[in-house]
Amino acid sequence: MPADAGEPVLRGAFITVEGGDGAGKTTLVRSLAECLDRAGRRVRLTFEPGGTELGRRLRSLVLDPKLELGDWDETWLFLSARASHVQEVLKPALAAGELVFSDRYSDSTLAYQGHGRGLDIDRLRRLNAEATQGLQPDLTLLLDVPAEVGLARTRARSADADRIGDADLAFHRRVNAGFRLLAAGDAERIVVIDASRDASSVLADAYATVNDWLEARATDS
Ligand code: Z5A
């Protein structure tokens, strides 16, 4: 079916990196971008919540430990940040043919607000579809690490309070279990990587996965 007149064709590739707190997403996307750059592939890095001015402002609200927020209020803030991210950053970059990596995207809402907070997953999926205008990642790397290990890493890095990171261990375990369920339900898109290993082993697996995926995509097109 032809694309709607006026809707740009998204020729680029959209890869997301997901996982619980301290899984190593930020570390990984930076190193991956360097490796891909050395191999001649320019990468655009972005993240949620953030990536736009509205996203950055909403991020400081949603993570502020002094702010009391209901679970749905929290959800709307993430969705608003995502809607601006899609409209202002992701769609234009993909329309221009870029290779885009986002540190977190819509699976985080399903895992944190759905599995972690216990909100209705089907409703969250519908709201994600609205906020993203239907834009799904082509490939997702899920960094899987036990919640205790991830939290120990983030707490060793900084003692700063964080409204979501400071939730109890049971919450973070539900989030991680939620991510694994999402991966089991969408094995074509979501590749699980054991992120409890050292950063260079995680990078080697992630790089091989992305490279294979990019080559397969080039062969198919
Ligand atoms: N959230 C949500 O609830 N719903 C949503 O829809 C979205 C997000 C989009 C974002 O805050 C918060 O919002 C997040 C989910 C929620 N929860 N919290 N809190 P954030 O961006 O500040 O938090 P984060 O995404 O979890 O980032 P993080 O805590 O920095 O984790 P990370 O990016 O996965 O890890 P890192 O920064 O790469 O590494 C953490 C530390 O571990 C650092 O000192 C590294 O040097 C070290 N590290 C990294 N990899 C390794 C390995 N392999 N071994 C040992 N040490 C490592």
Tab-separated table of N, CA and C in Angstrom, residues 51-120:
chain	number	residue	atom	x	y	z
A	51	GLY	N	15.801	14.271	25.321
A	51	GLY	CA	15.911	14.274	23.862
A	51	GLY	C	15.270	15.495	23.219
A	52	THR	N	14.369	16.183	23.946
A	52	THR	CA	13.811	17.457	23.473
A	52	THR	C	13.783	18.386	24.684
A	53	GLU	N	13.547	19.659	24.444
A	53	GLU	CA	13.480	20.616	25.557
A	53	GLU	C	12.328	20.236	26.503
A	54	LEU	N	11.177	19.907	25.928
A	54	LEU	CA	10.045	19.502	26.779
A	54	LEU	C	10.412	18.236	27.552
A	55	GLY	N	11.033	17.294	26.865
A	55	GLY	CA	11.418	16.039	27.515
A	55	GLY	C	12.372	16.266	28.676
A	56	ARG	N	13.330	17.165	28.471
A	56	ARG	CA	14.299	17.439	29.544
A	56	ARG	C	13.601	18.053	30.762
A	57	ARG	N	12.636	18.938	30.499
A	57	ARG	CA	11.939	19.561	31.639
A	57	ARG	C	11.053	18.538	32.349
A	58	LEU	N	10.388	17.700	31.560
A	58	LEU	CA	9.527	16.686	32.175
A	58	LEU	C	10.366	15.672	32.958
A	59	ARG	N	11.563	15.382	32.448
A	59	ARG	CA	12.457	14.442	33.132
A	59	ARG	C	12.769	14.932	34.557
A	60	SER	N	13.071	16.239	34.677
A	60	SER	CA	13.429	16.695	36.023
A	60	SER	C	12.213	16.639	36.946
A	61	LEU	N	11.021	16.823	36.394
A	61	LEU	CA	9.810	16.700	37.224
A	61	LEU	C	9.581	15.250	37.648
A	62	VAL	N	9.642	14.360	36.681
A	62	VAL	CA	9.231	12.977	36.952
A	62	VAL	C	10.224	12.245	37.857
A	63	LEU	N	11.487	12.698	37.852
A	63	LEU	CA	12.484	12.041	38.720
A	63	LEU	C	12.663	12.756	40.059
A	64	ASP	N	11.965	13.888	40.238
A	64	ASP	CA	12.156	14.696	41.451
A	64	ASP	C	11.580	13.983	42.683
A	65	PRO	N	12.451	13.597	43.637
A	65	PRO	CA	11.947	12.844	44.796
A	65	PRO	C	11.049	13.681	45.695
A	66	LYS	N	11.086	15.016	45.516
A	66	LYS	CA	10.256	15.876	46.378
A	66	LYS	C	8.835	16.026	45.817
A	67	LEU	N	8.627	15.516	44.618
A	67	LEU	CA	7.308	15.662	43.992
A	67	LEU	C	6.494	14.378	44.177
A	68	GLU	N	5.297	14.534	44.747
A	68	GLU	CA	4.407	13.363	44.858
A	68	GLU	C	3.582	13.283	43.596
A	69	LEU	N	3.628	12.127	42.947
A	69	LEU	CA	2.898	11.961	41.688
A	69	LEU	C	2.106	10.667	41.752
A	70	GLY	N	0.878	10.685	41.258
A	70	GLY	CA	0.136	9.435	41.108
A	70	GLY	C	0.730	8.637	39.951
A	71	ASP	N	0.413	7.343	39.911
A	71	ASP	CA	1.010	6.489	38.875
A	71	ASP	C	0.594	6.925	37.460
A	72	TRP	N	-0.674	7.353	37.316
A	72	TRP	CA	-1.083	7.797	35.975
A	72	TRP	C	-0.483	9.158	35.642
A	73	ASP	N	-0.346	10.027	36.655
A	73	ASP	CA	0.296	11.330	36.388
A	73	ASP	C	1.706	11.091	35.872
A	74	GLU	N	2.406	10.178	36.538
A	74	GLU	CA	3.771	9.819	36.121
A	74	GLU	C	3.760	9.330	34.659
A	75	THR	N	2.779	8.489	34.358
A	75	THR	CA	2.694	7.908	33.011
A	75	THR	C	2.491	8.990	31.951
A	76	TRP	N	1.572	9.926	32.242
A	76	TRP	CA	1.314	10.980	31.240
A	76	TRP	C	2.571	11.794	30.980
A	77	LEU	N	3.383	12.014	32.011
A	77	LEU	CA	4.617	12.794	31.803
A	77	LEU	C	5.559	12.048	30.851
A	78	PHE	N	5.719	10.734	31.068
A	78	PHE	CA	6.584	9.966	30.156
A	78	PHE	C	6.018	9.969	28.729
A	79	LEU	N	4.679	9.855	28.636
A	79	LEU	CA	4.072	9.816	27.296
A	79	LEU	C	4.215	11.169	26.584
A	80	SER	N	4.078	12.254	27.350
A	80	SER	CA	4.238	13.581	26.721
A	80	SER	C	5.665	13.770	26.231
A	81	ALA	N	6.622	13.337	27.072
A	81	ALA	CA	8.025	13.437	26.652
A	81	ALA	C	8.242	12.619	25.376
A	82	ARG	N	7.609	11.449	25.328
A	82	ARG	CA	7.783	10.568	24.148
A	82	ARG	C	7.155	11.196	22.908
A	83	ALA	N	5.982	11.770	23.063
A	83	ALA	CA	5.301	12.355	21.895
A	83	ALA	C	6.177	13.446	21.277
A	84	SER	N	6.798	14.277	22.116
A	84	SER	CA	7.634	15.346	21.545
A	84	SER	C	8.909	14.759	20.948
A	85	HIS	N	9.420	13.706	21.568
A	85	HIS	CA	10.637	13.051	21.064
A	85	HIS	C	10.394	12.477	19.656
A	86	VAL	N	9.247	11.822	19.494
A	86	VAL	CA	8.926	11.227	18.190
A	86	VAL	C	8.778	12.321	17.137
A	87	GLN	N	8.010	13.332	17.496
A	87	GLN	CA	7.681	14.364	16.511
A	87	GLN	C	8.901	15.218	16.140
A	88	GLU	N	9.693	15.578	17.162
A	88	GLU	CA	10.775	16.558	16.909
A	88	GLU	C	12.105	15.921	16.534
A	89	VAL	N	12.348	14.700	17.025
A	89	VAL	CA	13.679	14.100	16.829
A	89	VAL	C	13.614	12.830	15.969
A	90	LEU	N	12.795	11.865	16.413
A	90	LEU	CA	12.884	10.538	15.785
A	90	LEU	C	12.377	10.543	14.338
A	91	LYS	N	11.183	11.064	14.129
A	91	LYS	CA	10.648	11.006	12.766
A	91	LYS	C	11.516	11.797	11.772
A	92	PRO	N	11.936	13.010	12.119
A	92	PRO	CA	12.793	13.723	11.148
A	92	PRO	C	14.106	12.977	10.877
A	93	ALA	N	14.715	12.420	11.928
A	93	ALA	CA	15.992	11.718	11.724
A	93	ALA	C	15.783	10.469	10.861
A	94	LEU	N	14.722	9.732	11.117
A	94	LEU	CA	14.476	8.510	10.341
A	94	LEU	C	14.086	8.853	8.900
A	95	ALA	N	13.349	9.942	8.749
A	95	ALA	CA	12.989	10.373	7.386
A	95	ALA	C	14.247	10.753	6.603
A	96	ALA	N	15.276	11.246	7.332
A	96	ALA	CA	16.534	11.632	6.663
A	96	ALA	C	17.463	10.425	6.486
A	97	GLY	N	16.997	9.232	6.866
A	97	GLY	CA	17.784	8.013	6.633
A	97	GLY	C	18.819	7.720	7.705
A	98	GLU	N	18.691	8.354	8.874
A	98	GLU	CA	19.722	8.161	9.911
A	98	GLU	C	19.554	6.840	10.662
A	99	LEU	N	20.677	6.422	11.265
A	99	LEU	CA	20.677	5.269	12.171
A	99	LEU	C	20.556	5.846	13.583
A	100	VAL	N	19.415	5.585	14.225
A	100	VAL	CA	19.112	6.243	15.498
A	100	VAL	C	19.069	5.221	16.629
A	101	PHE	N	19.777	5.550	17.706
A	101	PHE	CA	19.716	4.723	18.929
A	101	PHE	C	19.045	5.545	20.016
A	102	SER	N	18.020	4.980	20.647
A	102	SER	CA	17.411	5.672	21.787
A	102	SER	C	17.622	4.855	23.062
A	103	ASP	N	18.175	5.540	24.072
A	103	ASP	CA	18.359	4.961	25.405
A	103	ASP	C	16.986	5.081	26.082
A	104	ARG	N	16.229	4.008	26.064
A	104	ARG	CA	14.838	3.887	26.526
A	104	ARG	C	13.841	4.433	25.507
A	105	TYR	N	12.658	3.757	25.496
A	105	TYR	CA	11.536	4.182	24.639
A	105	TYR	C	10.289	3.506	25.209
A	106	SER	N	9.372	3.120	24.354
A	106	SER	CA	8.037	2.714	24.826
A	106	SER	C	8.029	1.446	25.689
A	107	ASP	N	8.972	0.524	25.499
A	107	ASP	CA	8.987	-0.675	26.360
A	107	ASP	C	9.199	-0.296	27.821
A	108	SER	N	9.902	0.825	28.076
A	108	SER	CA	10.112	1.239	29.470
A	108	SER	C	8.778	1.540	30.154
A	109	THR	N	7.843	2.118	29.416
A	109	THR	CA	6.535	2.422	30.020
A	109	THR	C	5.794	1.131	30.365
A	110	LEU	N	5.880	0.146	29.465
A	110	LEU	CA	5.199	-1.126	29.746
A	110	LEU	C	5.845	-1.818	30.951
A	111	ALA	N	7.176	-1.764	31.021
A	111	ALA	CA	7.864	-2.460	32.119
A	111	ALA	C	7.710	-1.714	33.448
A	112	TYR	N	7.951	-0.389	33.461
A	112	TYR	CA	7.930	0.367	34.733
A	112	TYR	C	6.502	0.674	35.192
A	113	GLN	N	5.708	1.292	34.279
A	113	GLN	CA	4.370	1.681	34.730
A	113	GLN	C	3.404	0.481	34.681
A	114	GLY	N	3.609	-0.406	33.698
A	114	GLY	CA	2.743	-1.587	33.604
A	114	GLY	C	3.121	-2.637	34.639
A	115	HIS	N	4.268	-3.271	34.459
A	115	HIS	CA	4.651	-4.360	35.370
A	115	HIS	C	5.083	-3.836	36.731
A	116	GLY	N	5.800	-2.708	36.768
A	116	GLY	CA	6.280	-2.184	38.053
A	116	GLY	C	5.168	-1.578	38.884
A	117	ARG	N	4.427	-0.628	38.305
A	117	ARG	CA	3.364	0.060	39.060
A	117	ARG	C	2.048	-0.711	39.045
A	118	GLY	N	1.911	-1.616	38.097
A	118	GLY	CA	0.672	-2.421	38.049
A	118	GLY	C	-0.448	-1.777	37.245
A	119	LEU	N	-0.128	-0.825	36.362
A	119	LEU	CA	-1.173	-0.214	35.519
A	119	LEU	C	-1.523	-1.150	34.358
A	120	ASP	N	-2.708	-0.915	33.804
A	120	ASP	CA	-3.240	-1.796	32.753
A	120	ASP	C	-2.351	-1.769	31.495
